[in-house]
PDB file of N, CA and C in Angstrom:
ATOM      1  N   MET Y   1     -29.588  -4.479  23.261  1.00  0.00           N
ATOM      2  CA  MET Y   1     -28.919  -4.231  21.875  1.00  0.00           C
ATOM      3  C   MET Y   1     -28.768  -5.795  21.398  1.00  0.00           C
ATOM      4  N   ASP Y   2     -29.062  -5.752  19.938  1.00  0.00           N
ATOM      5  CA  ASP Y   2     -29.010  -7.370  19.364  1.00  0.00           C
ATOM      6  C   ASP Y   2     -27.898  -6.912  18.742  1.00  0.00           C
ATOM      7  N   SER Y   3     -27.180  -8.523  18.314  1.00  0.00           N
ATOM      8  CA  SER Y   3     -26.265  -9.216  17.768  1.00  0.00           C
ATOM      9  C   SER Y   3     -25.801  -8.207  16.449  1.00  0.00           C
ATOM     10  N   PHE Y   4     -26.944  -7.692  15.541  1.00  0.00           N
ATOM     11  CA  PHE Y   4     -26.572  -7.366  14.307  1.00  0.00           C
ATOM     12  C   PHE Y   4     -25.816  -5.589  14.812  1.00  0.00           C
ATOM     13  N   SER Y   5     -26.733  -5.384  15.869  1.00  0.00           N
ATOM     14  CA  SER Y   5     -26.435  -3.740  15.936  1.00  0.00           C
ATOM     15  C   SER Y   5     -25.052  -3.956  16.739  1.00  0.00           C
ATOM     16  N   LEU Y   6     -24.361  -4.905  17.281  1.00  0.00           N
ATOM     17  CA  LEU Y   6     -23.358  -4.902  17.894  1.00  0.00           C
ATOM     18  C   LEU Y   6     -22.562  -4.545  16.823  1.00  0.00           C
ATOM     19  N   ILE Y   7     -22.751  -6.038  15.654  1.00  0.00           N
ATOM     20  CA  ILE Y   7     -21.493  -5.876  15.242  1.00  0.00           C
ATOM     21  C   ILE Y   7     -21.247  -4.809  14.066  1.00  0.00           C
ATOM     22  N   VAL Y   8     -22.313  -4.130  13.664  1.00  0.00           N
ATOM     23  CA  VAL Y   8     -22.530  -2.820  13.122  1.00  0.00           C
ATOM     24  C   VAL Y   8     -21.522  -1.856  13.771  1.00  0.00           C
ATOM     25  N   GLU Y   9     -21.685  -1.789  15.256  1.00  0.00           N
ATOM     26  CA  GLU Y   9     -21.238  -0.812  16.223  1.00  0.00           C
ATOM     27  C   GLU Y   9     -19.302  -1.311  16.514  1.00  0.00           C
ATOM     28  N   LYS Y  10     -19.417  -2.076  16.131  1.00  0.00           N
ATOM     29  CA  LYS Y  10     -17.984  -2.630  16.169  1.00  0.00           C
ATOM     30  C   LYS Y  10     -17.429  -2.566  14.896  1.00  0.00           C
ATOM     31  N   ALA Y  11     -18.113  -2.765  14.128  1.00  0.00           N
ATOM     32  CA  ALA Y  11     -17.236  -2.422  12.344  1.00  0.00           C
ATOM     33  C   ALA Y  11     -17.080  -0.833  12.317  1.00  0.00           C
ATOM     34  N   ARG Y  12     -18.216  -0.034  12.710  1.00  0.00           N
ATOM     35  CA  ARG Y  12     -17.697   1.386  12.760  1.00  0.00           C
ATOM     36  C   ARG Y  12     -16.521   1.916  13.856  1.00  0.00           C
ATOM     37  N   GLU Y  13     -16.256   1.265  14.926  1.00  0.00           N
ATOM     38  CA  GLU Y  13     -14.918   1.622  15.805  1.00  0.00           C
ATOM     39  C   GLU Y  13     -13.958   1.221  14.756  1.00  0.00           C
ATOM     40  N   LEU Y  14     -14.034  -0.007  14.318  1.00  0.00           N
ATOM     41  CA  LEU Y  14     -12.858  -0.522  13.913  1.00  0.00           C
ATOM     42  C   LEU Y  14     -12.839   0.383  12.520  1.00  0.00           C
ATOM     43  N   GLY Y  15     -13.268   0.883  12.150  1.00  0.00           N
ATOM     44  CA  GLY Y  15     -13.139   1.706  10.590  1.00  0.00           C
ATOM     45  C   GLY Y  15     -12.372   3.289  11.388  1.00  0.00           C
ATOM     46  N   LYS Y  16     -13.052   3.391  12.523  1.00  0.00           N
ATOM     47  CA  LYS Y  16     -12.548   4.757  12.485  1.00  0.00           C
ATOM     48  C   LYS Y  16     -10.602   4.274  13.300  1.00  0.00           C
ATOM     49  N   MET Y  17     -10.873   3.382  14.203  1.00  0.00           N
ATOM     50  CA  MET Y  17      -9.314   3.074  14.871  1.00  0.00           C
ATOM     51  C   MET Y  17      -8.852   3.417  13.312  1.00  0.00           C
ATOM     52  N   ILE Y  18      -8.652   2.524  12.371  1.00  0.00           N
ATOM     53  CA  ILE Y  18      -8.060   2.166  10.892  1.00  0.00           C
ATOM     54  C   ILE Y  18      -7.999   3.656  10.605  1.00  0.00           C
ATOM     55  N   GLU Y  19      -8.948   4.254  10.342  1.00  0.00           N
ATOM     56  CA  GLU Y  19      -8.816   5.988   9.913  1.00  0.00           C
ATOM     57  C   GLU Y  19      -7.763   6.637  10.487  1.00  0.00           C
ATOM     58  N   ASN Y  20      -7.825   6.111  11.816  1.00  0.00           N
ATOM     59  CA  ASN Y  20      -6.884   7.418  12.268  1.00  0.00           C
ATOM     60  C   ASN Y  20      -5.593   7.114  12.864  1.00  0.00           C
ATOM     61  N   SER Y  21      -5.506   5.864  12.405  1.00  0.00           N
ATOM     62  CA  SER Y  21      -4.088   5.112  12.155  1.00  0.00           C
ATOM     63  C   SER Y  21      -3.117   5.672  11.987  1.00  0.00           C
ATOM     64  N   GLY Y  22      -1.848   5.954  12.535  1.00  0.00           N
ATOM     65  CA  GLY Y  22      -0.816   6.698  12.074  1.00  0.00           C
ATOM     66  C   GLY Y  22      -0.491   6.010  10.319  1.00  0.00           C
ATOM     67  N   ILE Y  23      -0.511   4.449  10.510  1.00  0.00           N
ATOM     68  CA  ILE Y  23      -0.242   3.994   9.269  1.00  0.00           C
ATOM     69  C   ILE Y  23      -1.119   4.735   7.947  1.00  0.00           C
ATOM     70  N   THR Y  24      -2.338   4.494   8.479  1.00  0.00           N
ATOM     71  CA  THR Y  24      -3.203   5.229   7.663  1.00  0.00           C
ATOM     72  C   THR Y  24      -3.104   6.620   7.207  1.00  0.00           C
ATOM     73  N   ARG Y  25      -2.905   7.451   8.267  1.00  0.00           N
ATOM     74  CA  ARG Y  25      -2.814   8.682   7.781  1.00  0.00           C
ATOM     75  C   ARG Y  25      -1.738   9.206   6.830  1.00  0.00           C
ATOM     76  N   ILE Y  26      -0.550   8.365   7.503  1.00  0.00           N
ATOM     77  CA  ILE Y  26       0.801   9.014   6.474  1.00  0.00           C
ATOM     78  C   ILE Y  26       0.450   8.206   5.018  1.00  0.00           C
ATOM     79  N   TYR Y  27      -0.334   6.905   4.803  1.00  0.00           N
ATOM     80  CA  TYR Y  27      -0.309   6.826   3.495  1.00  0.00           C
ATOM     81  C   TYR Y  27      -1.489   7.830   2.649  1.00  0.00           C
ATOM     82  N   TYR Y  28      -2.278   8.348   2.891  1.00  0.00           N
ATOM     83  CA  TYR Y  28      -3.364   8.713   2.535  1.00  0.00           C
ATOM     84  C   TYR Y  28      -2.547  10.264   2.294  1.00  0.00           C
ATOM     85  N   ASN Y  29      -1.559  10.709   3.334  1.00  0.00           N
ATOM     86  CA  ASN Y  29      -0.809  12.160   2.778  1.00  0.00           C
ATOM     87  C   ASN Y  29       0.042  11.620   1.609  1.00  0.00           C
ATOM     88  N   ASN Y  30       0.730  10.681   1.879  1.00  0.00           N
ATOM     89  CA  ASN Y  30       1.626  10.308   0.731  1.00  0.00           C
ATOM     90  C   ASN Y  30       0.644  10.209  -0.750  1.00  0.00           C
ATOM     91  N   ILE Y  31      -0.626   9.921  -0.757  1.00  0.00           N
ATOM     92  CA  ILE Y  31      -1.323   9.822  -2.232  1.00  0.00           C
ATOM     93  C   ILE Y  31      -1.442  11.613  -2.272  1.00  0.00           C
ATOM     94  N   GLN Y  32      -1.925  12.106  -1.304  1.00  0.00           N
ATOM     95  CA  GLN Y  32      -2.108  13.630  -1.876  1.00  0.00           C
ATOM     96  C   GLN Y  32      -0.972  14.114  -2.707  1.00  0.00           C
ATOM     97  N   LEU Y  33       0.115  13.658  -1.855  1.00  0.00           N
ATOM     98  CA  LEU Y  33       1.484  14.288  -2.461  1.00  0.00           C
ATOM     99  C   LEU Y  33       2.073  13.878  -3.729  1.00  0.00           C
ATOM    100  N   MET Y  34       1.202  12.621  -4.326  1.00  0.00           N
ATOM    101  CA  MET Y  34       1.852  12.038  -5.354  1.00  0.00           C
ATOM    102  C   MET Y  34       0.683  12.543  -6.145  1.00  0.00           C
ATOM    103  N   GLN Y  35      -0.267  13.157  -5.659  1.00  0.00           N
ATOM    104  CA  GLN Y  35      -1.524  13.509  -7.260  1.00  0.00           C
ATOM    105  C   GLN Y  35      -0.970  14.753  -7.146  1.00  0.00           C
ATOM    106  N   ASN Y  36       0.188  15.258  -6.413  1.00  0.00           N
ATOM    107  CA  ASN Y  36       0.709  16.826  -7.010  1.00  0.00           C
ATOM    108  C   ASN Y  36       1.754  16.660  -7.503  1.00  0.00           C
ATOM    109  N   ASP Y  37       2.193  15.806  -8.104  1.00  0.00           N
ATOM    110  CA  ASP Y  37       3.804  15.792  -8.512  1.00  0.00           C
ATOM    111  C   ASP Y  37       3.910  14.465  -9.444  1.00  0.00           C
ATOM    112  N   VAL Y  38       3.913  15.405 -10.777  1.00  0.00           N
ATOM    113  CA  VAL Y  38       3.814  14.870 -12.148  1.00  0.00           C
ATOM    114  C   VAL Y  38       4.847  13.635 -12.371  1.00  0.00           C
ATOM    115  N   LYS Y  39       5.974  14.165 -11.732  1.00  0.00           N
ATOM    116  CA  LYS Y  39       7.333  13.641 -12.303  1.00  0.00           C
ATOM    117  C   LYS Y  39       7.682  12.303 -11.533  1.00  0.00           C
ATOM    118  N   SER Y  40       7.012  12.190 -10.090  1.00  0.00           N
ATOM    119  CA  SER Y  40       6.978  10.876  -9.304  1.00  0.00           C
ATOM    120  C   SER Y  40       5.604   9.793 -10.091  1.00  0.00           C
ATOM    121  N   GLN Y  41       4.555  10.547 -10.215  1.00  0.00           N
ATOM    122  CA  GLN Y  41       3.417   9.700 -10.884  1.00  0.00           C
ATOM    123  C   GLN Y  41       4.192   8.853 -12.261  1.00  0.00           C
ATOM    124  N   ARG Y  42       5.174   9.486 -12.664  1.00  0.00           N
ATOM    125  CA  ARG Y  42       5.675   9.191 -14.306  1.00  0.00           C
ATOM    126  C   ARG Y  42       6.501   7.443 -13.482  1.00  0.00           C
ATOM    127  N   LEU Y  43       7.499   8.457 -12.773  1.00  0.00           N
ATOM    128  CA  LEU Y  43       7.905   7.181 -12.289  1.00  0.00           C
ATOM    129  C   LEU Y  43       7.590   6.111 -11.366  1.00  0.00           C
ATOM    130  N   LEU Y  44       6.525   6.079 -10.763  1.00  0.00           N
ATOM    131  CA  LEU Y  44       5.653   5.135 -10.217  1.00  0.00           C
ATOM    132  C   LEU Y  44       5.244   4.102 -11.378  1.00  0.00           C
ATOM    133  N   ALA Y  45       4.550   5.091 -12.234  1.00  0.00           N
ATOM    134  CA  ALA Y  45       4.272   4.110 -13.686  1.00  0.00           C
ATOM    135  C   ALA Y  45       4.898   3.214 -14.650  1.00  0.00           C
ATOM    136  N   ARG Y  46       5.993   3.954 -14.070  1.00  0.00           N
ATOM    137  CA  ARG Y  46       7.307   2.760 -14.836  1.00  0.00           C
ATOM    138  C   ARG Y  46       7.673   1.942 -14.119  1.00  0.00           C
ATOM    139  N   LEU Y  47       7.724   2.123 -13.034  1.00  0.00           N
ATOM    140  CA  LEU Y  47       8.212   0.950 -12.034  1.00  0.00           C
ATOM    141  C   LEU Y  47       7.298  -0.201 -12.183  1.00  0.00           C
ATOM    142  N   ILE Y  48       5.816   0.311 -11.622  1.00  0.00           N
ATOM    143  CA  ILE Y  48       4.855  -1.010 -11.895  1.00  0.00           C
ATOM    144  C   ILE Y  48       5.053  -1.258 -13.256  1.00  0.00           C
ATOM    145  N   SER Y  49       5.164  -0.842 -14.560  1.00  0.00           N
ATOM    146  CA  SER Y  49       5.554  -1.139 -15.651  1.00  0.00           C
ATOM    147  C   SER Y  49       6.533  -2.379 -15.769  1.00  0.00           C
ATOM    148  N   LEU Y  50       7.658  -1.943 -15.592  1.00  0.00           N
ATOM    149  CA  LEU Y  50       8.597  -2.714 -15.080  1.00  0.00           C
ATOM    150  C   LEU Y  50       8.418  -4.045 -14.323  1.00  0.00           C
ATOM    151  N   GLY Y  51       7.904  -3.846 -12.803  1.00  0.00           N
ATOM    152  CA  GLY Y  51       7.699  -4.695 -12.576  1.00  0.00           C
ATOM    153  C   GLY Y  51       6.492  -5.754 -13.439  1.00  0.00           C
ATOM    154  N   ARG Y  52       5.582  -5.540 -13.860  1.00  0.00           N
ATOM    155  CA  ARG Y  52       4.820  -6.091 -15.106  1.00  0.00           C
ATOM    156  C   ARG Y  52       5.495  -7.685 -15.715  1.00  0.00           C
ATOM    157  N   GLU Y  53       6.316  -6.452 -16.515  1.00  0.00           N
ATOM    158  CA  GLU Y  53       7.393  -7.206 -17.543  1.00  0.00           C
ATOM    159  C   GLU Y  53       8.157  -8.639 -16.512  1.00  0.00           C
ATOM    160  N   LEU Y  54       8.750  -8.117 -15.517  1.00  0.00           N
ATOM    161  CA  LEU Y  54       9.287  -8.831 -14.710  1.00  0.00           C
ATOM    162  C   LEU Y  54       8.718 -10.202 -14.269  1.00  0.00           C
ATOM    163  N   ASP Y  55       7.391 -10.041 -13.641  1.00  0.00           N
ATOM    164  CA  ASP Y  55       6.471 -10.566 -13.595  1.00  0.00           C
ATOM    165  C   ASP Y  55       5.989 -11.772 -14.950  1.00  0.00           C
ATOM    166  N   GLU Y  56       5.865 -11.006 -15.817  1.00  0.00           N
ATOM    167  CA  GLU Y  56       5.486 -12.552 -17.155  1.00  0.00           C
ATOM    168  C   GLU Y  56       6.909 -12.695 -17.508  1.00  0.00           C
ATOM    169  N   ALA Y  57       7.635 -12.079 -17.615  1.00  0.00           N
ATOM    170  CA  ALA Y  57       9.127 -12.836 -18.000  1.00  0.00           C
ATOM    171  C   ALA Y  57       9.644 -14.203 -16.575  1.00  0.00           C
ATOM    172  N   ALA Y  58       9.119 -14.297 -15.555  1.00  0.00           N
ATOM    173  CA  ALA Y  58       9.134 -15.288 -14.957  1.00  0.00           C
ATOM    174  C   ALA Y  58       8.331 -16.118 -14.818  1.00  0.00           C
ATOM    175  N   SER Y  59       7.148 -15.678 -15.556  1.00  0.00           N
ATOM    176  CA  SER Y  59       6.494 -16.983 -15.798  1.00  0.00           C
ATOM    177  C   SER Y  59       6.032 -16.805 -17.232  1.00  0.00           C
ATOM    178  N   GLY Y  60       7.162 -16.378 -17.955  1.00  0.00           N
ATOM    179  CA  GLY Y  60       7.501 -17.140 -19.558  1.00  0.00           C
ATOM    180  C   GLY Y  60       6.224 -16.575 -20.257  1.00  0.00           C
ATOM    181  N   ASP Y  61       5.386 -15.545 -19.938  1.00  0.00           N
ATOM    182  CA  ASP Y  61       4.316 -15.041 -20.673  1.00  0.00           C
ATOM    183  C   ASP Y  61       4.554 -13.775 -21.145  1.00  0.00           C
ATOM    184  N   THR Y  62       5.970 -13.460 -21.756  1.00  0.00           N
ATOM    185  CA  THR Y  62       6.408 -11.987 -22.418  1.00  0.00           C
ATOM    186  C   THR Y  62       6.314 -12.370 -23.964  1.00  0.00           C
ATOM    187  N   GLY Y  63       5.550 -11.211 -24.275  1.00  0.00           N
ATOM    188  CA  GLY Y  63       5.343 -11.176 -25.735  1.00  0.00           C
ATOM    189  C   GLY Y  63       6.656 -10.070 -26.240  1.00  0.00           C
ATOM    190  N   GLY Y  64       6.950  -9.365 -25.558  1.00  0.00           N
ATOM    191  CA  GLY Y  64       7.895  -8.971 -26.051  1.00  0.00           C
ATOM    192  C   GLY Y  64       9.296  -8.946 -25.642  1.00  0.00           C
ATOM    193  N   GLU Y  65      10.405  -7.639 -25.909  1.00  0.00           N
ATOM    194  CA  GLU Y  65      11.496  -7.605 -25.066  1.00  0.00           C
ATOM    195  C   GLU Y  65      11.259  -7.172 -23.615  1.00  0.00           C
ATOM    196  N   LEU Y  66      12.213  -7.828 -22.707  1.00  0.00           N
ATOM    197  CA  LEU Y  66      12.041  -7.624 -21.649  1.00  0.00           C
ATOM    198  C   LEU Y  66      13.041  -5.958 -21.691  1.00  0.00           C
ATOM    199  N   THR Y  67      12.704  -4.700 -20.701  1.00  0.00           N
ATOM    200  CA  THR Y  67      13.358  -3.441 -20.610  1.00  0.00           C
ATOM    201  C   THR Y  67      14.658  -4.071 -20.099  1.00  0.00           C
ATOM    202  N   GLY Y  68      15.272  -3.313 -20.908  1.00  0.00           N
ATOM    203  CA  GLY Y  68      16.846  -3.420 -21.002  1.00  0.00           C
ATOM    204  C   GLY Y  68      17.348  -2.822 -19.836  1.00  0.00           C
ATOM    205  N   LYS Y  69      18.328  -3.568 -19.212  1.00  0.00           N
ATOM    206  CA  LYS Y  69      19.313  -3.317 -17.911  1.00  0.00           C
ATOM    207  C   LYS Y  69      19.628  -1.549 -17.480  1.00  0.00           C
ATOM    208  N   ALA Y  70      19.860  -1.065 -18.681  1.00  0.00           N
ATOM    209  CA  ALA Y  70      20.397   0.084 -18.487  1.00  0.00           C
ATOM    210  C   ALA Y  70      19.212   0.801 -18.076  1.00  0.00           C
ATOM    211  N   GLU Y  71      18.123   0.493 -18.777  1.00  0.00           N
ATOM    212  CA  GLU Y  71      16.760   1.368 -18.304  1.00  0.00           C
ATOM    213  C   GLU Y  71      16.855   0.795 -17.253  1.00  0.00           C
ATOM    214  N   ALA Y  72      16.620  -0.149 -16.540  1.00  0.00           N
ATOM    215  CA  ALA Y  72      16.522  -0.960 -15.059  1.00  0.00           C
ATOM    216  C   ALA Y  72      17.665   0.209 -13.895  1.00  0.00           C
ATOM    217  N   GLU Y  73      18.184   0.247 -14.413  1.00  0.00           N
ATOM    218  CA  GLU Y  73      19.625   1.313 -13.856  1.00  0.00           C
ATOM    219  C   GLU Y  73      19.494   2.603 -13.593  1.00  0.00           C
ATOM    220  N   LEU Y  74      18.512   2.954 -15.191  1.00  0.00           N
ATOM    221  CA  LEU Y  74      18.331   4.538 -14.651  1.00  0.00           C
ATOM    222  C   LEU Y  74      17.106   4.597 -13.707  1.00  0.00           C
ATOM    223  N   ILE Y  75      15.994   3.691 -14.066  1.00  0.00           N
ATOM    224  CA  ILE Y  75      14.754   3.720 -12.863  1.00  0.00           C
ATOM    225  C   ILE Y  75      15.020   3.203 -11.480  1.00  0.00           C
ATOM    226  N   LYS Y  76      15.700   2.650 -11.374  1.00  0.00           N
ATOM    227  CA  LYS Y  76      16.852   2.451  -9.562  1.00  0.00           C
ATOM    228  C   LYS Y  76      17.329   3.448  -9.288  1.00  0.00           C
ATOM    229  N   ASP Y  77      18.175   4.369 -10.477  1.00  0.00           N
ATOM    230  CA  ASP Y  77      18.958   5.441  -9.996  1.00  0.00           C
ATOM    231  C   ASP Y  77      17.763   6.707  -9.683  1.00  0.00           C
ATOM    232  N   GLU Y  78      16.629   6.480 -10.468  1.00  0.00           N
ATOM    233  CA  GLU Y  78      15.627   7.838 -10.522  1.00  0.00           C
ATOM    234  C   GLU Y  78      14.671   7.529  -8.999  1.00  0.00           C
ATOM    235  N   LEU Y  79      14.682   6.454  -8.407  1.00  0.00           N
ATOM    236  CA  LEU Y  79      13.808   5.887  -7.515  1.00  0.00           C
ATOM    237  C   LEU Y  79      14.386   6.238  -5.924  1.00  0.00           C
ATOM    238  N   GLU Y  80      15.905   5.787  -6.267  1.00  0.00           N
ATOM    239  CA  GLU Y  80      16.939   6.282  -5.256  1.00  0.00           C
ATOM    240  C   GLU Y  80      16.757   7.946  -4.703  1.00  0.00           C
ATOM    241  N   ASN Y  81      16.678   8.693  -6.015  1.00  0.00           N
ATOM    242  CA  ASN Y  81      16.596  10.164  -5.679  1.00  0.00           C
ATOM    243  C   ASN Y  81      15.549  10.420  -5.423  1.00  0.00           C
ATOM    244  N   ASN Y  82      13.939  10.162  -5.494  1.00  0.00           N
ATOM    245  CA  ASN Y  82      12.940  10.476  -5.616  1.00  0.00           C
ATOM    246  C   ASN Y  82      12.573  10.160  -4.023  1.00  0.00           C
ATOM    247  N   GLU Y  83      12.618  10.710  -3.217  1.00  0.00           N
ATOM    248  CA  GLU Y  83      12.079  10.134  -1.715  1.00  0.00           C
ATOM    249  C   GLU Y  83      10.649  10.269  -1.674  1.00  0.00           C
ATOM    250  N   LEU Y  84       9.693  10.809  -2.661  1.00  0.00           N
ATOM    251  CA  LEU Y  84       7.951  10.682  -2.313  1.00  0.00           C
ATOM    252  C   LEU Y  84       7.884   9.308  -2.649  1.00  0.00           C
ATOM    253  N   VAL Y  85       8.300   8.605  -4.001  1.00  0.00           N
ATOM    254  CA  VAL Y  85       8.079   7.562  -4.466  1.00  0.00           C
ATOM    255  C   VAL Y  85       8.323   6.623  -3.710  1.00  0.00           C
ATOM    256  N   ARG Y  86       9.209   6.947  -2.961  1.00  0.00           N
ATOM    257  CA  ARG Y  86       9.956   5.705  -1.962  1.00  0.00           C
ATOM    258  C   ARG Y  86       9.078   5.492  -0.787  1.00  0.00           C
ATOM    259  N   ASN Y  87       8.735   6.560  -0.490  1.00  0.00           N
ATOM    260  CA  ASN Y  87       8.200   7.123   1.097  1.00  0.00           C
ATOM    261  C   ASN Y  87       6.369   6.404   0.628  1.00  0.00           C
ATOM    262  N   TYR Y  88       6.023   6.825  -0.774  1.00  0.00           N
ATOM    263  CA  TYR Y  88       4.912   6.244  -0.994  1.00  0.00           C
ATOM    264  C   TYR Y  88       4.633   4.867  -1.341  1.00  0.00           C
ATOM    265  N   ILE Y  89       5.677   4.309  -1.580  1.00  0.00           N
ATOM    266  CA  ILE Y  89       5.865   2.883  -1.448  1.00  0.00           C
ATOM    267  C   ILE Y  89       5.779   2.362  -0.437  1.00  0.00           C
ATOM    268  N   LEU Y  90       6.836   2.831   0.365  1.00  0.00           N
ATOM    269  CA  LEU Y  90       6.765   1.997   1.898  1.00  0.00           C
ATOM    270  C   LEU Y  90       5.426   1.938   2.757  1.00  0.00           C
ATOM    271  N   SER Y  91       4.956   3.413   2.271  1.00  0.00           N
ATOM    272  CA  SER Y  91       3.711   3.597   3.270  1.00  0.00           C
ATOM    273  C   SER Y  91       2.213   2.896   2.562  1.00  0.00           C
ATOM    274  N   GLN Y  92       2.410   2.472   1.538  1.00  0.00           N
ATOM    275  CA  GLN Y  92       1.435   1.733   0.918  1.00  0.00           C
ATOM    276  C   GLN Y  92       1.306   0.615   1.022  1.00  0.00           C
ATOM    277  N   LYS Y  93       3.075  -0.038   1.303  1.00  0.00           N
ATOM    278  CA  LYS Y  93       3.637  -1.592   1.903  1.00  0.00           C
ATOM    279  C   LYS Y  93       2.700  -1.438   3.335  1.00  0.00           C
ATOM    280  N   ASP Y  94       2.711  -0.647   4.220  1.00  0.00           N
ATOM    281  CA  ASP Y  94       2.475  -0.754   5.367  1.00  0.00           C
ATOM    282  C   ASP Y  94       1.125  -0.702   5.879  1.00  0.00           C
ATOM    283  N   TYR Y  95       0.120   0.013   4.428  1.00  0.00           N
ATOM    284  CA  TYR Y  95      -1.139  -0.087   4.630  1.00  0.00           C
ATOM    285  C   TYR Y  95      -1.851  -1.338   4.391  1.00  0.00           C
ATOM    286  N   VAL Y  96      -1.127  -1.719   3.426  1.00  0.00           N
ATOM    287  CA  VAL Y  96      -1.824  -3.101   2.631  1.00  0.00           C
ATOM    288  C   VAL Y  96      -1.373  -4.308   4.421  1.00  0.00           C
ATOM    289  N   ASN Y  97      -0.424  -4.358   4.813  1.00  0.00           N
ATOM    290  CA  ASN Y  97      -0.122  -4.933   5.801  1.00  0.00           C
ATOM    291  C   ASN Y  97      -1.076  -4.689   6.846  1.00  0.00           C
ATOM    292  N   LEU Y  98      -1.176  -3.831   7.174  1.00  0.00           N
ATOM    293  CA  LEU Y  98      -2.037  -3.052   7.945  1.00  0.00           C
ATOM    294  C   LEU Y  98      -3.645  -4.077   7.756  1.00  0.00           C
ATOM    295  N   MET Y  99      -4.439  -3.973   6.695  1.00  0.00           N
ATOM    296  CA  MET Y  99      -5.475  -4.284   6.438  1.00  0.00           C
ATOM    297  C   MET Y  99      -5.511  -5.846   6.259  1.00  0.00           C
ATOM    298  N   GLN Y 100      -4.135  -6.529   5.877  1.00  0.00           N
ATOM    299  CA  GLN Y 100      -4.165  -7.819   5.802  1.00  0.00           C
ATOM    300  C   GLN Y 100      -4.111  -8.069   7.626  1.00  0.00           C
ATOM    301  N   LYS Y 101      -3.651  -7.445   8.307  1.00  0.00           N
ATOM    302  CA  LYS Y 101      -3.904  -8.173   9.610  1.00  0.00           C
ATOM    303  C   LYS Y 101      -5.587  -7.864  10.358  1.00  0.00           C
ATOM    304  N   VAL Y 102      -5.537  -6.600   9.722  1.00  0.00           N
ATOM    305  CA  VAL Y 102      -7.073  -6.928  10.308  1.00  0.00           C
ATOM    306  C   VAL Y 102      -7.869  -7.641   9.859  1.00  0.00           C
ATOM    307  N   GLN Y 103      -8.083  -8.298   8.454  1.00  0.00           N
ATOM    308  CA  GLN Y 103      -8.686  -8.826   7.694  1.00  0.00           C
ATOM    309  C   GLN Y 103      -8.427 -10.284   8.711  1.00  0.00           C
ATOM    310  N   GLU Y 104      -7.280 -10.735   9.056  1.00  0.00           N
ATOM    311  CA  GLU Y 104      -6.936 -12.108   9.296  1.00  0.00           C
ATOM    312  C   GLU Y 104      -7.263 -12.057  11.028  1.00  0.00           C
ATOM    313  N   ARG Y 105      -7.575 -10.908  11.708  1.00  0.00           N
ATOM    314  CA  ARG Y 105      -7.980 -10.951  12.943  1.00  0.00           C
ATOM    315  C   ARG Y 105      -9.136 -10.909  13.001  1.00  0.00           C
ATOM    316  N   THR Y 106     -10.130 -10.490  11.719  1.00  0.00           N
ATOM    317  CA  THR Y 106     -11.734 -11.043  11.737  1.00  0.00           C
ATOM    318  C   THR Y 106     -11.985 -12.054  11.319  1.00  0.00           C
ATOM    319  N   LYS Y 107     -11.104 -12.569  10.397  1.00  0.00           N
ATOM    320  CA  LYS Y 107     -11.484 -14.118  10.064  1.00  0.00           C
ATOM    321  C   LYS Y 107     -11.121 -14.938  11.663  1.00  0.00           C
ATOM    322  N   ASN Y 108     -10.457 -14.739  11.843  1.00  0.00           N
ATOM    323  CA  ASN Y 108      -9.952 -15.672  12.994  1.00  0.00           C
ATOM    324  C   ASN Y 108      -9.758 -15.372  14.836  1.00  0.00           C
ATOM    325  N   PRO Y 109     -10.910 -14.698  15.286  1.00  0.00           N
ATOM    326  CA  PRO Y 109     -10.836 -13.670  16.461  1.00  0.00           C
ATOM    327  C   PRO Y 109     -10.097 -14.319  17.730  1.00  0.00           C
ATOM    328  N   VAL Y 110      -9.543 -13.618  18.349  1.00  0.00           N
ATOM    329  CA  VAL Y 110      -9.297 -14.230  19.582  1.00  0.00           C
ATOM    330  C   VAL Y 110      -9.621 -13.635  21.019  1.00  0.00           C
ATOM    331  N   ASN Y 111      -9.712 -14.225  22.199  1.00  0.00           N
ATOM    332  CA  ASN Y 111      -9.977 -13.561  23.004  1.00  0.00           C
ATOM    333  C   ASN Y 111      -9.152 -12.586  23.464  1.00  0.00           C
ATOM    334  N   GLU Y 112      -9.673 -11.629  24.321  1.00  0.00           N
ATOM    335  CA  GLU Y 112      -8.826 -10.769  24.670  1.00  0.00           C
ATOM    336  C   GLU Y 112      -7.654 -11.462  25.749  1.00  0.00           C
ATOM    337  N   LYS Y 113      -7.962 -12.319  26.698  1.00  0.00           N
ATOM    338  CA  LYS Y 113      -7.098 -13.131  27.316  1.00  0.00           C
ATOM    339  C   LYS Y 113      -6.182 -13.790  26.941  1.00  0.00           C
ATOM    340  N   ASP Y 114      -6.784 -13.900  25.622  1.00  0.00           N
ATOM    341  CA  ASP Y 114      -5.336 -14.684  25.024  1.00  0.00           C
ATOM    342  C   ASP Y 114      -4.715 -13.841  24.115  1.00  0.00           C
ATOM    343  N   ASP Y 115      -4.427 -13.008  24.213  1.00  0.00           N
ATOM    344  CA  ASP Y 115      -3.491 -11.931  23.411  1.00  0.00           C
ATOM    345  C   ASP Y 115      -2.504 -11.815  24.582  1.00  0.00           C
TER     346      ASP Y 115
END
């Protein structure tokens, strides 16, 4: 087996491992659940928008008014009462962390005996 074929085989193995991991399955399940819940989608969109506004305010790039404290509190209350959005955000964070670990390990491989 030439080295290119070995690399392709190992990449496929890695892809299957990622696909079958609990983190990936939970994340994709939460994506499906979010697609079927318009209320949760709206809350997530508002959270993203609020986050963008906060980032712009922190960098001094605000073109308009920052969302009021009352609205931020309302969103916080909605998030506390919406388990689906919380789970989605947490599973997305776990999935991104997994992908970062895979990328780091791919860039900086170590020998099995070094683990």
